[in-house]
Structures are given as C-alpha cells and as structure tokens.
Short mmCIF file of C-alpha atoms in Angstrom, two decimals:
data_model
loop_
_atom_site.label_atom_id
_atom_site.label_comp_id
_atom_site.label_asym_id
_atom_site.label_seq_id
_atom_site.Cartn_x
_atom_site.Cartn_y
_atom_site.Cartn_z
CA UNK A 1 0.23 -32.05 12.67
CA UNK A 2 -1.64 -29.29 14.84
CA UNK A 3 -3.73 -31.22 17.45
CA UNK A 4 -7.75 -29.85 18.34
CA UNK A 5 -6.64 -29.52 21.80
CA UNK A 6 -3.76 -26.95 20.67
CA UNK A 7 -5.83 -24.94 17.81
CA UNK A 8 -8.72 -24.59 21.02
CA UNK A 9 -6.73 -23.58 23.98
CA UNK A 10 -7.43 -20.78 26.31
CA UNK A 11 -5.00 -18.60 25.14
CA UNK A 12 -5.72 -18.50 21.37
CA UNK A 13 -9.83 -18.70 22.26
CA UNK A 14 -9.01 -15.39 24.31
CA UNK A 15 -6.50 -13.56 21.70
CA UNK A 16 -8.18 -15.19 18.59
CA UNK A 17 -11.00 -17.23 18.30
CA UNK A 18 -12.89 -15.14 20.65
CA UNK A 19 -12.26 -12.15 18.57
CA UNK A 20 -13.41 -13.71 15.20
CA UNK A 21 -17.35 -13.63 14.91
CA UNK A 22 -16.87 -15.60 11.98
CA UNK A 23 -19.47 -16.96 9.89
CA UNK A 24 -19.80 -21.18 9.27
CA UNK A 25 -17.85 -22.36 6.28
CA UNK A 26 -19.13 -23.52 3.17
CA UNK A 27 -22.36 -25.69 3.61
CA UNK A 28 -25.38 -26.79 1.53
CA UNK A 29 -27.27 -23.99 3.40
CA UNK A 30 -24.87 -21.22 1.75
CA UNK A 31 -24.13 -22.71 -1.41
CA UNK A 32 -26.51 -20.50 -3.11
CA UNK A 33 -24.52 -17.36 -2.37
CA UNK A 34 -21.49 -15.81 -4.61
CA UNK A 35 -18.36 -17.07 -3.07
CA UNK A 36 -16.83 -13.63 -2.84
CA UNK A 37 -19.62 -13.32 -0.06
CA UNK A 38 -18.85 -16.08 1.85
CA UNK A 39 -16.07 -16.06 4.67
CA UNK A 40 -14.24 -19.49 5.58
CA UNK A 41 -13.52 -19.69 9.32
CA UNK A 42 -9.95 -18.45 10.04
CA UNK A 43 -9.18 -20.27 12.63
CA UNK A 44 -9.95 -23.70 10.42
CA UNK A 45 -8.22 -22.13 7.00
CA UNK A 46 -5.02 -20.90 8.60
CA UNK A 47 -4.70 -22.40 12.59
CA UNK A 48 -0.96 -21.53 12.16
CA UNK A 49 -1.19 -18.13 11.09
CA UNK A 50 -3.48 -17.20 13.83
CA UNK A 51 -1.03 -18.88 15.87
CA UNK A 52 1.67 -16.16 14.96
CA UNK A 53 -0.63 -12.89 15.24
CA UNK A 54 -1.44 -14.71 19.32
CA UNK A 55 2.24 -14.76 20.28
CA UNK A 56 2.96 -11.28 19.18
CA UNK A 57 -0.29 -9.90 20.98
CA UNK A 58 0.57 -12.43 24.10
CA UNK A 59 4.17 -11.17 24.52
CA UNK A 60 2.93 -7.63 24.14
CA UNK A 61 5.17 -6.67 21.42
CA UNK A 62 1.61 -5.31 19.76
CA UNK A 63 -2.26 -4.34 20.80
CA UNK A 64 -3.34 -6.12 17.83
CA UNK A 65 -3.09 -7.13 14.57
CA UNK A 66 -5.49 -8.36 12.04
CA UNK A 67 -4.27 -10.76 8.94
CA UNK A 68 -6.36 -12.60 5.61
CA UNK A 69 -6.59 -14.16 2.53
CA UNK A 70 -8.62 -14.28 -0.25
CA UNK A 71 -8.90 -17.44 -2.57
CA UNK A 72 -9.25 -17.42 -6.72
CA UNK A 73 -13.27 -18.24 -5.98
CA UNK A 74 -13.94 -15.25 -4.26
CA UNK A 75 -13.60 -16.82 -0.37
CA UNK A 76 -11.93 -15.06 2.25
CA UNK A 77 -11.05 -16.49 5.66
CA UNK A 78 -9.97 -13.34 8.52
CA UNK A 79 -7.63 -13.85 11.50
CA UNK A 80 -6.92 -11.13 14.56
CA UNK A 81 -5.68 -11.14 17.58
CA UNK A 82 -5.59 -8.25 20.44
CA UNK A 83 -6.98 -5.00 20.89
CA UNK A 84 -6.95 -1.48 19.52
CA UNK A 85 -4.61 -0.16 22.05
CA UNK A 86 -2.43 -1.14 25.16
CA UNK A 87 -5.05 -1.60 28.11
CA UNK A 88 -8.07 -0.99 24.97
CA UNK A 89 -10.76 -4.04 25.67
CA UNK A 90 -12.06 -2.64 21.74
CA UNK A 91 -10.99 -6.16 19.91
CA UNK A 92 -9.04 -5.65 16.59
CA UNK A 93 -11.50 -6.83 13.38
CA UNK A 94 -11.44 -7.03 9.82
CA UNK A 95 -12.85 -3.63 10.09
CA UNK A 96 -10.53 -1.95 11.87
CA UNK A 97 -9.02 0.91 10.61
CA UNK A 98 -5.56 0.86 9.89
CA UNK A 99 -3.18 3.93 8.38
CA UNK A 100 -1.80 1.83 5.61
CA UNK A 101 0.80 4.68 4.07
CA UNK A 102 2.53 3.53 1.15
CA UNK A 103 -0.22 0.49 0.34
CA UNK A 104 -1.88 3.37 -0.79
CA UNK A 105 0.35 3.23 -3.95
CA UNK A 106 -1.09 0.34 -6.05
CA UNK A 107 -4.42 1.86 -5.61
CA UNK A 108 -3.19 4.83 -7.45
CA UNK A 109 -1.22 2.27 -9.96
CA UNK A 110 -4.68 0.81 -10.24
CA UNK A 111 -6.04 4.06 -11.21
CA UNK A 112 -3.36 4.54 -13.88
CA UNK A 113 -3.91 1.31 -14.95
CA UNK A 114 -7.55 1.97 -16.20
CA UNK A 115 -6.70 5.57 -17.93
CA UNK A 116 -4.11 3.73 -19.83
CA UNK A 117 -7.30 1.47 -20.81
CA UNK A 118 -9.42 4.02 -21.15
CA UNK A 119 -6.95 4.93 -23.75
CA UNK A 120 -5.83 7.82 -22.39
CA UNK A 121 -2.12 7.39 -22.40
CA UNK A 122 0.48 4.67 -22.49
CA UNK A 123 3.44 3.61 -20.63
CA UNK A 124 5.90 5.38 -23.02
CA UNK A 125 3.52 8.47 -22.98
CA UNK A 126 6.19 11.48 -22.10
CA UNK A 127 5.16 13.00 -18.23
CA UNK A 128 5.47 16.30 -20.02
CA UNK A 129 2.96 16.32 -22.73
CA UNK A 130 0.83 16.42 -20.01
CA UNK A 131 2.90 18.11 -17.34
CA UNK A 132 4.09 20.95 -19.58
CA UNK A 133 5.90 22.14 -16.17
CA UNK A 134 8.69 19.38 -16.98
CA UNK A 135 9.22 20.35 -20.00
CA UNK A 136 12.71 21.57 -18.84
CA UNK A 137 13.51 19.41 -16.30
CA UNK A 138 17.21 19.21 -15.16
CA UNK A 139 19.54 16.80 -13.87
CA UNK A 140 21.78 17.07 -11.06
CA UNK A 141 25.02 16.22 -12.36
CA UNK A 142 26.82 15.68 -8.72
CA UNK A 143 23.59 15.60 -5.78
CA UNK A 144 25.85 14.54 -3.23
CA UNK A 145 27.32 18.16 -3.10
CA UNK A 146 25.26 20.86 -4.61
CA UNK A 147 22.35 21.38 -7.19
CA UNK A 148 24.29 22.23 -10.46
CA UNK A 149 22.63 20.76 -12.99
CA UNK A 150 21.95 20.62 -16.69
CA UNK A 151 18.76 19.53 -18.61
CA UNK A 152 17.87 16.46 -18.85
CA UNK A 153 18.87 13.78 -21.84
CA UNK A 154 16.08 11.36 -21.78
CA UNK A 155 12.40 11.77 -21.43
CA UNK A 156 10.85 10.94 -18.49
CA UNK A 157 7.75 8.54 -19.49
CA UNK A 158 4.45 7.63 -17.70
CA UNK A 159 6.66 3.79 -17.18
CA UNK A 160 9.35 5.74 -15.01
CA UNK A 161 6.16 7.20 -12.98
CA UNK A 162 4.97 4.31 -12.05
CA UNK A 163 8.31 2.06 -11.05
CA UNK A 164 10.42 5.39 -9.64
CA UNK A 165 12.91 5.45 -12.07
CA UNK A 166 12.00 9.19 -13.21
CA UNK A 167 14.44 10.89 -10.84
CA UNK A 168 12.32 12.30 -8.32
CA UNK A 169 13.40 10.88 -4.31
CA UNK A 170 11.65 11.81 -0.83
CA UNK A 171 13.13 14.55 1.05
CA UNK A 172 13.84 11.91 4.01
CA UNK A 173 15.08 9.46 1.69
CA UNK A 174 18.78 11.08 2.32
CA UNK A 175 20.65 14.06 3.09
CA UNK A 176 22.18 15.51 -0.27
CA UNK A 177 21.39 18.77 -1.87
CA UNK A 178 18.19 17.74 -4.04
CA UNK A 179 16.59 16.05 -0.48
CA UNK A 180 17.62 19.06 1.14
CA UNK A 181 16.34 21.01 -1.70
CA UNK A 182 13.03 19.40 -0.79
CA UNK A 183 12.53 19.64 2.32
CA UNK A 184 13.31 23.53 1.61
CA UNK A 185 10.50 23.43 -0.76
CA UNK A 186 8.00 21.87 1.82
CA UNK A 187 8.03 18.72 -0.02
CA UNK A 188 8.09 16.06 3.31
CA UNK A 189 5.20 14.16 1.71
CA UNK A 190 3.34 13.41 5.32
CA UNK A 191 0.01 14.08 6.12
CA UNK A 192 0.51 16.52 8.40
CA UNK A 193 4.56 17.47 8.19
CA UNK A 194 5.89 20.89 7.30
CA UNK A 195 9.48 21.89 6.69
CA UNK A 196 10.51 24.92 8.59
CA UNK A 197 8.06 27.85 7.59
CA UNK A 198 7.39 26.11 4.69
CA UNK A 199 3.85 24.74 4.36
CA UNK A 200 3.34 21.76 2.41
CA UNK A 201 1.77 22.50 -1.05
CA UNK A 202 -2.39 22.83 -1.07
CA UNK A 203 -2.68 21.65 -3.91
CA UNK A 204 -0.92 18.94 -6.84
CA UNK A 205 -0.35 22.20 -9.28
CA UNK A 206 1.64 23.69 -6.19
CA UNK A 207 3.34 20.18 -6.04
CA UNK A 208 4.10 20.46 -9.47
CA UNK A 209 5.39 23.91 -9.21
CA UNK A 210 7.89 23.54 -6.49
CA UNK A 211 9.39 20.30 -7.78
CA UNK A 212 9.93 21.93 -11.31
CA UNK A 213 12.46 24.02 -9.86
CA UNK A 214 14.77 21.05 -8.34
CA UNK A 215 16.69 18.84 -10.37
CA UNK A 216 16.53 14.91 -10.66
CA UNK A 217 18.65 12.96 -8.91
CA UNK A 218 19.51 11.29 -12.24
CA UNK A 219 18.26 10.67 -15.81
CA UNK A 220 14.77 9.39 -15.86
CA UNK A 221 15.03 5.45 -17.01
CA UNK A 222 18.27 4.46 -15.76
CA UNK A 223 17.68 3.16 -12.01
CA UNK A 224 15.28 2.88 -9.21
CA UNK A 225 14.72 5.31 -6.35
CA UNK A 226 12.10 5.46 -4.09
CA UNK A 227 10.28 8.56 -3.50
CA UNK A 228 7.33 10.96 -5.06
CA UNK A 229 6.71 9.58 -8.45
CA UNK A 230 3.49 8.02 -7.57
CA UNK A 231 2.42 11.62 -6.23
CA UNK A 232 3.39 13.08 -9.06
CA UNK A 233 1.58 10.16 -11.36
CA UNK A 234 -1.88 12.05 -9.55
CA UNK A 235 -1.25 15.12 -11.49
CA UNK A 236 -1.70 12.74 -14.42
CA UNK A 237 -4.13 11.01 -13.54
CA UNK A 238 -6.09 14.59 -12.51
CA UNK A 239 -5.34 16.54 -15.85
CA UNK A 240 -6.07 13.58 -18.15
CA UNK A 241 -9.61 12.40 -16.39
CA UNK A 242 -10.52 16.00 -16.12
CA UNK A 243 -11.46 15.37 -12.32
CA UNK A 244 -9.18 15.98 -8.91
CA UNK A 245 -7.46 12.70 -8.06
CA UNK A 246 -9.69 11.79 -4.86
CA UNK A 247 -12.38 12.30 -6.90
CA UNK A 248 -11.32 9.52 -9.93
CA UNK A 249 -10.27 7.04 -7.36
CA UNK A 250 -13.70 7.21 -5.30
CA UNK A 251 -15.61 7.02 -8.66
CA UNK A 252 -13.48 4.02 -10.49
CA UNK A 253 -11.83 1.78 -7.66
CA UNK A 254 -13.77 2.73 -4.51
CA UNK A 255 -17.31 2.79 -4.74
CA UNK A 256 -17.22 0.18 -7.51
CA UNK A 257 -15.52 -2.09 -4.62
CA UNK A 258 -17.75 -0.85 -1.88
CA UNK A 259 -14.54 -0.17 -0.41
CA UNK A 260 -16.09 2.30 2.04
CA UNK A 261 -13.72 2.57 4.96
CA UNK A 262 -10.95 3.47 2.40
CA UNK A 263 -10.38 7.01 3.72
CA UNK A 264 -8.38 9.86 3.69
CA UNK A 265 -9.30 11.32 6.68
CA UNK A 266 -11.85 9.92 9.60
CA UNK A 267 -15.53 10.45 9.79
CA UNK A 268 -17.79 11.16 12.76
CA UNK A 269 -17.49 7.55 14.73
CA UNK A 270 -14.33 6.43 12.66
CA UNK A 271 -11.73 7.21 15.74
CA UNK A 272 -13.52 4.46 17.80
CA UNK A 273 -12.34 1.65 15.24
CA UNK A 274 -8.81 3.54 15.09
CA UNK A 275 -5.58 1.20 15.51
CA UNK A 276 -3.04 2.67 17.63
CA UNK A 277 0.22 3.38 16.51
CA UNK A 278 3.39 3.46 18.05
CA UNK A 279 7.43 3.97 17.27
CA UNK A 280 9.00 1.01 18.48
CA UNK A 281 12.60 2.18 18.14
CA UNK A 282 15.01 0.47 15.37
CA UNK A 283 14.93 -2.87 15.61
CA UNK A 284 12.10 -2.34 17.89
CA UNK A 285 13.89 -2.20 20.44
CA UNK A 286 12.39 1.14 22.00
CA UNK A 287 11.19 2.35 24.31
CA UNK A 288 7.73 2.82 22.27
CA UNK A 289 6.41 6.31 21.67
CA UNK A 290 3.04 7.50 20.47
CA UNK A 291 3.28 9.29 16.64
CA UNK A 292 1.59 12.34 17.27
CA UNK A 293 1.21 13.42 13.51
CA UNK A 294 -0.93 10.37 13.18
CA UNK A 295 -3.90 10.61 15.66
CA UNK A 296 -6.76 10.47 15.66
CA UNK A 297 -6.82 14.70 15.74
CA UNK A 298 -4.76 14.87 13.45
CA UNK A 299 -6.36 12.32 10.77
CA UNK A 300 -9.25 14.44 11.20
CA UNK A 301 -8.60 17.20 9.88
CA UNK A 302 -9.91 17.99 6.37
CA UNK A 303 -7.68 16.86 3.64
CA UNK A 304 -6.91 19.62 0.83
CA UNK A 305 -3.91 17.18 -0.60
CA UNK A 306 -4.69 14.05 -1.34
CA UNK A 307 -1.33 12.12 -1.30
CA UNK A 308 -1.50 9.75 -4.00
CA UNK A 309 1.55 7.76 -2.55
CA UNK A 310 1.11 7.52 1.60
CA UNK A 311 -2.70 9.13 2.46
CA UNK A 312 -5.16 6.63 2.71
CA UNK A 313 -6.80 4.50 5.44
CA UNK A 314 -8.07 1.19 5.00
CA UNK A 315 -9.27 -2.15 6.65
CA UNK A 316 -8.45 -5.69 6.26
CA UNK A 317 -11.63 -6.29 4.62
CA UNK A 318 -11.64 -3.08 2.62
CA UNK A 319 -7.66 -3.72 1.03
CA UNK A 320 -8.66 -7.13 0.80
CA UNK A 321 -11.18 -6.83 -1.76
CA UNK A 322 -9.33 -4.90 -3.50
CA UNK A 323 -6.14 -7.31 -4.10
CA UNK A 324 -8.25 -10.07 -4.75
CA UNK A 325 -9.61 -8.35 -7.75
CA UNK A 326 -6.19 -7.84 -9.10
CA UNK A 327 -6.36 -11.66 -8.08
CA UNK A 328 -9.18 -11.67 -10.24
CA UNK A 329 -8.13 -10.36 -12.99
CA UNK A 330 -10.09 -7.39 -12.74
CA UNK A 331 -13.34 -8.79 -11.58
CA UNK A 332 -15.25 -8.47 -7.93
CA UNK A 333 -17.86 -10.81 -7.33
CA UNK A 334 -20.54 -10.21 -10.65
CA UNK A 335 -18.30 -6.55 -11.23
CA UNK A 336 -15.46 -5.87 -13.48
CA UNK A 337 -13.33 -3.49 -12.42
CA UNK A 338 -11.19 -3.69 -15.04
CA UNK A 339 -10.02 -5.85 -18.19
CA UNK A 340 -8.02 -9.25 -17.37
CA UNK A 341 -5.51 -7.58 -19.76
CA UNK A 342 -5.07 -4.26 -17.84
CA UNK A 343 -4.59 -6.21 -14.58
CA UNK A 344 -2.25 -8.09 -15.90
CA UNK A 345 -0.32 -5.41 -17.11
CA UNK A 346 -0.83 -3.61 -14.09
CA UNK A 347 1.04 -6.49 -12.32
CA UNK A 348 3.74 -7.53 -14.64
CA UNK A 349 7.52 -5.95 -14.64
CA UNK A 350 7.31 -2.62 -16.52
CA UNK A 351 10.67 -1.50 -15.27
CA UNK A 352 13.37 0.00 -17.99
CA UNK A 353 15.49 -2.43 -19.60
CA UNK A 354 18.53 -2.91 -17.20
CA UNK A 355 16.84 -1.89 -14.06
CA UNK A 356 15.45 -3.97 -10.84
CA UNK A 357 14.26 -2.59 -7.83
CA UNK A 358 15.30 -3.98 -4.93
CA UNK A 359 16.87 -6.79 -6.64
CA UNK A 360 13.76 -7.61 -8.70
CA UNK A 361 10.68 -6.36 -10.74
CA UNK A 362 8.21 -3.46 -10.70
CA UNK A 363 4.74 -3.03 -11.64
CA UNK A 364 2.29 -0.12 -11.21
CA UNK A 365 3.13 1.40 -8.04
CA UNK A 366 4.09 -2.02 -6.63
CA UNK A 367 7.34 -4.63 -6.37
CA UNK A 368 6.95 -7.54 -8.69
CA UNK A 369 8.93 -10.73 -8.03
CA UNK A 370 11.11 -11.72 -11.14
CA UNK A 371 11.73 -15.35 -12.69
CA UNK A 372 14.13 -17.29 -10.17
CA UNK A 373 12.72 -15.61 -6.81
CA UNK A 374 10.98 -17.86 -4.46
CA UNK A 375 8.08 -16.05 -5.05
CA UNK A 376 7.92 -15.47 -8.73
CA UNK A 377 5.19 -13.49 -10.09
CA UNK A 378 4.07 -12.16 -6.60
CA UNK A 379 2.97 -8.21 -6.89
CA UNK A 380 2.02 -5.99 -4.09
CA UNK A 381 3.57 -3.40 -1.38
CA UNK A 382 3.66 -2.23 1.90
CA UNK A 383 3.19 0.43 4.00
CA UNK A 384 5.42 2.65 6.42
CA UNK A 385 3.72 1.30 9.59
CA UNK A 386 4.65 -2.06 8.83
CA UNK A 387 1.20 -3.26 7.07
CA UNK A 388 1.39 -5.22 3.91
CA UNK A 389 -0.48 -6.21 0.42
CA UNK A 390 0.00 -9.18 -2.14
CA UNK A 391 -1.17 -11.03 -4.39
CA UNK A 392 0.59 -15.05 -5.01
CA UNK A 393 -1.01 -15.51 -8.62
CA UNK A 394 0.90 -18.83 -9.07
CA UNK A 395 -1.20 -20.00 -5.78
CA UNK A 396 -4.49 -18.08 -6.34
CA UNK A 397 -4.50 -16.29 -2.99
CA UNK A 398 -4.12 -12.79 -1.84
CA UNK A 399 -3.43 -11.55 1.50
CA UNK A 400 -3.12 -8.83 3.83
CA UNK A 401 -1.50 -7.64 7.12
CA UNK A 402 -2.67 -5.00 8.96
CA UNK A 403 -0.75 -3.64 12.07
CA UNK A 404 0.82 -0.55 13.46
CA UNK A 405 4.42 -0.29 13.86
CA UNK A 406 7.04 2.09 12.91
CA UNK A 407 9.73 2.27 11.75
CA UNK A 408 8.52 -0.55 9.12
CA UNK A 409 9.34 -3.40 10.39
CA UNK A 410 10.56 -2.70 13.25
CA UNK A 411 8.40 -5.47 14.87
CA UNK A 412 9.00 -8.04 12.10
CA UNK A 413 5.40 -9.83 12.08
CA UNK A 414 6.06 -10.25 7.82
CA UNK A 415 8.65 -13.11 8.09
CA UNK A 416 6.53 -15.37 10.53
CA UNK A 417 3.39 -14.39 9.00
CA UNK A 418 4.47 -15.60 5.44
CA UNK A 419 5.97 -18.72 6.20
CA UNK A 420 2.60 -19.65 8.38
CA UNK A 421 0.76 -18.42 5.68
CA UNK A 422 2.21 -20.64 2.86
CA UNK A 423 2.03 -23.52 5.82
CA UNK A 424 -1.38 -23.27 6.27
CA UNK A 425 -2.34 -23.26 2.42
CA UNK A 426 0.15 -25.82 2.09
CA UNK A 427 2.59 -23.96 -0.33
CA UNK A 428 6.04 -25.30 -0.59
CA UNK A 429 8.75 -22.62 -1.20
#
C-alpha cells in the first residue's frame, strides 16, 4: 500500500506532479463530455508508474521521459518526469515530440489494413502484381559468402510484407553479401544516412529499383527477418491508392485522428518541444554522445522519402490516440477509423504457417503475443530510440512510452515501466 505522504513528496512533486497540468478526474461537472476527452489524473491512476519515470530522471540516467494509458471508454491518464535536455528547465509533456523510428510501422500496417478493406488487395495478394519489378526476384542460395542466386520458388505475398518474412533484411542488420549489397546500393534506411557516394534513393520507385537487383536472403514465407518490408509495403500502398504514401496516411489515419504532431520532419516552432537524444553506449554504459543525424537540423530538412518503416515523429498524446483506436476497434471518440473486423485483423497473427517472430506472433507491421505468453493477445512495437506502443486487449488499456535512448534499450525503462504499469491497473501476470 502506497501511503499520501509517499505519492506527495518533494521529489516526485518536482520531477512529476509538478510537470503534469492535469485536468480533475471524472466528476458530475464533466460527465457530459465524451470520455475519450477526458484525462484521469496520472499521478492518482498510476502513482507507481510515475514512481519509475522519477527515479530514472532523479539518477540522471535520462532528461525526461513521458509515459500513458488509455482505457476501453476512451480515458487517458499522462505521466512525465524531467526535462527536454540535460540542464533544459523545458518540462517533458504529453506533447513533446519524440523521434519514435520503428513505431512508425503499425501506422503504415494500419494503412494497409484499410486498402485491404477498401478491397483493394488481400493478404495472399502476390507483391508483384503490383510491383511488376519483382516479378523476377532471386534468392540467394548461400548470403553468408556471395550473391549467387537463382529465382525465387514461392511468391512473395502482401502477408510476408507485413510480418518480414518476404526476404528483404536492413543493410545494418548483418554483414553478409546481400547487407553489403545494400549498403552498396544506398539502401541504409535512415533519415539522413548515405552509403559511400551512394545517395539514398529520392524516391520509393528508386527504392524499388535498386532492391530488384539484390537477391533475398531466403524464400519469401519461410522465416522472419527484420528489415525493409514495411518500406517496401509503401510502394503498395502508393500504386494501389493512386496517391504518394505521405499523402494516404495524412488523409486516412492522421487527420481523421487529429494526430497533428505526427510528423516527418519539424515545423517552424517544433524544435522547441524537441526531446533530446543521446547514445548511451551498450548496455548504457557510455559515455553518452549526441546523434548528430537526428537534430533538430537535420529533422528539418524537407523530406523527399517518406520512410514507411522508421520516419515519423510523434507525441505521447498523438501515438496514444492512435493505439487506443486499435483498442477500439477502429473507433475514436464519435469517428470510425476503421471496421472492428479490419482492426482485428490488423492485430491478430498473420504470420506463415510454421513461422514466429521472436518466439511469437505477428500482425501488420507489429509483434503479436501468441496463446501461452504472459501477455497473450498483446500487439504493438517499438522504436530504435527505445520508445514503445501496445495495446493489452485482454485488459482494455493501451499505453505508450516515450523517451530517447539508443541503442534500444540501452537504458531499460520497458521492464520497470510494465510491471508498474500492470501494478497500478492491478493486472496480475
């Protein structure tokens, strides 16, 4: 039992509390309102998980952090702790803006998810009736020495897209002769990274291009490995909906969400509310070091390729509302978004028969826990800079972390942060 005296001290009114703003809880005054509009205090609805973001701001391991959770009715209590930067007095909000990386994934599943409602394809759809460029894709028949290949045996479907099982890897995923063979071809997959003298491709028909002429790293459909399939499901998404990718997500997931500090590059003002980020070292154990390739200058540029698996920006608040409509089963607030069905699907294990990833499930663009995990049923995903996005349907909540740490994990806030989370909702695992 947490005492008043220890959920008010000085320290967690200073790192916490103080940083909240929050408005009250629930009363007959507020009733009225749609409860996707109204915020439950943090510090009443999760005390311990507050109590986890404090210690990692108080020991200085982080400038800040920001955590929530949204409930099945639409509520959302917000908890923070810290500042911006080292020596920043800017407090860390729900509307901070973090780089979220790889979290940028399910929103691109998400966009999938509604062509495949829209009718437009299906999971067993083959990638090359619509990316004719496939059409002779090969096979690498050893990797881990050279690039001898032969074409490939089975057809590479929208499914193997979506749970990377199609082949493709990352160029820093490794060092054999098809990661090589990307990084060759420019194909680094960051922001602002170039290989060599080889600029990164302008556009997702340049993508397209360059990664026809390297073999898979083995037969689409017969095991997991992480890398640019979700980029790759963009040139999909772009030739089927007849609009750039950017373009598709704004006008069906975005703006429909008021999601409007989801961003692919910043705005006039936007570098104020900018997280920093720092390498921490494996294991954290540095020293730290600034990421240049990540500033604020750099994030400013214009964007010409909009990575459909790492590119996007986001908030607490922002990512939030999104996972609690795939909470929702499609719906935000009086909106739908989307069918229950298409969520649904959009969150279930879609991966090949035979296959897990990471020693479970896969839905679109995100990790699904199978039957017999602790956390059965949970979908969502990170990002490289150690933020993360689920959704607990068998206890109606999603939740968020937002932080800035690489390598990911590196500062392991995730473990803590879970187990305080499930404490404070009263979750028994």
């Amino acid at each position: 039992m947490i005492s008043q005296s220890a959920l008010f001290d000085r320290r967690r009114m200073l790192l916490g509390a103080g940083a909240l703003g929050l408005v009250p809880a629930l009363s007959a005054c507020n009733a009225s309102l749609n409860p996707a509009d109204i915020e439950v205090r943090g510090i009443d609805r999760l005390p311990m998980t507050q109590d986890v973001l404090n210690r990692f701001v108080a020991q200085s391991r982080l400038p800040g952090l920001c955590a929530g959770v949204q409930f099945l009715d639409g509520s959302k209590a917000f908890v923070q702790a810290g500042t911006l930067d080292f020596g920043s007095f800017t407090r860390v909000n729900r509307d901070t803006l973090f780089r979220i990386y790889s979290m940028t994934k399910l929103i691109t599943g998400a966009a999938a998810a509604l062509l495949i409602e829209d009718g437009k394809f299906t999971l067993d759809t083959p990638v090359a009736d619509i990316i004719p460029e496939f059409a002779d894709i090969k096979v690498a028949t050893n990797p881990a020495r050279n690039l001898t290949a032969r074409k490939a045996q089975k057809t590479m479907t929208i499914r193997h897209l979506l749970t990377h099982t199609s082949g493709f890897t990352y160029a820093h995923a490794g060092n054999n002769a098809v990661q090589r063979a990307y990084g060759r071809e420019g194909l680094a997959m960051a922001a602002s990274a170039t290989s060599g003298s080889v600029r990164p491709p302008a556009n997702y028909d340049e993508l397209v291009e360059r990664l026809a002429k390297i073999p898979l790293m083995f037969e689409p459909g017969t095991r997991y490995e992480y890398g640019v399939s979700i980029d790759v499901m963009a040139v999909v998404i772009e030739r089927v909906s007849g609009m750039p990718y950017a373009d598709f997500v704004q006008q069906r997931i975005l703006d429909p969400l008021a999601m409007q500090d989801t961003i692919w590059s910043l705005r006039d003002g936007d570098a104020e509310r900018l997280a920093a980020i720092y390498n921490y070292g494996a294991n954290g154990a540095g020293p730290r070091r600034a990421v240049a390739d990540a500033s604020a200058e750099v994030l400013s540029r214009p964007v010409t390729l909009h990575l459909a698996g790492s590119g996007l920006l986001s908030t607490a608040s922002d990512y939030l509302d999104f996972l609690g409509m795939l909470l929702n089963d499609g719906s935000a607030g009086r909106r739908r978004i989307m069918k229950p069905e298409t969520t649904q699907l959009m969150r279930s294990d879609i991966l090949p028969e035979g296959v897990s990833a990471l020693n479970s499930g896969h839905g679109f663009g995100g990790w699904v826990a199978r039957e017999g995990h602790k956390r059965a049923g949970e979908f969502g995903w990170s990002g490289n800079a150690s933020t993360q996005g689920w959704i607990d349907p068998a206890h109606d909540f999603a939740a968020v972390l937002m932080m800035q740490a690489l390598p990911y994990r590196a500062i392991d806030v995730l473990t803590p942060l879970r187990a305080a989370i499930d404490a404070d909702l009263g979750i028994a695992r």
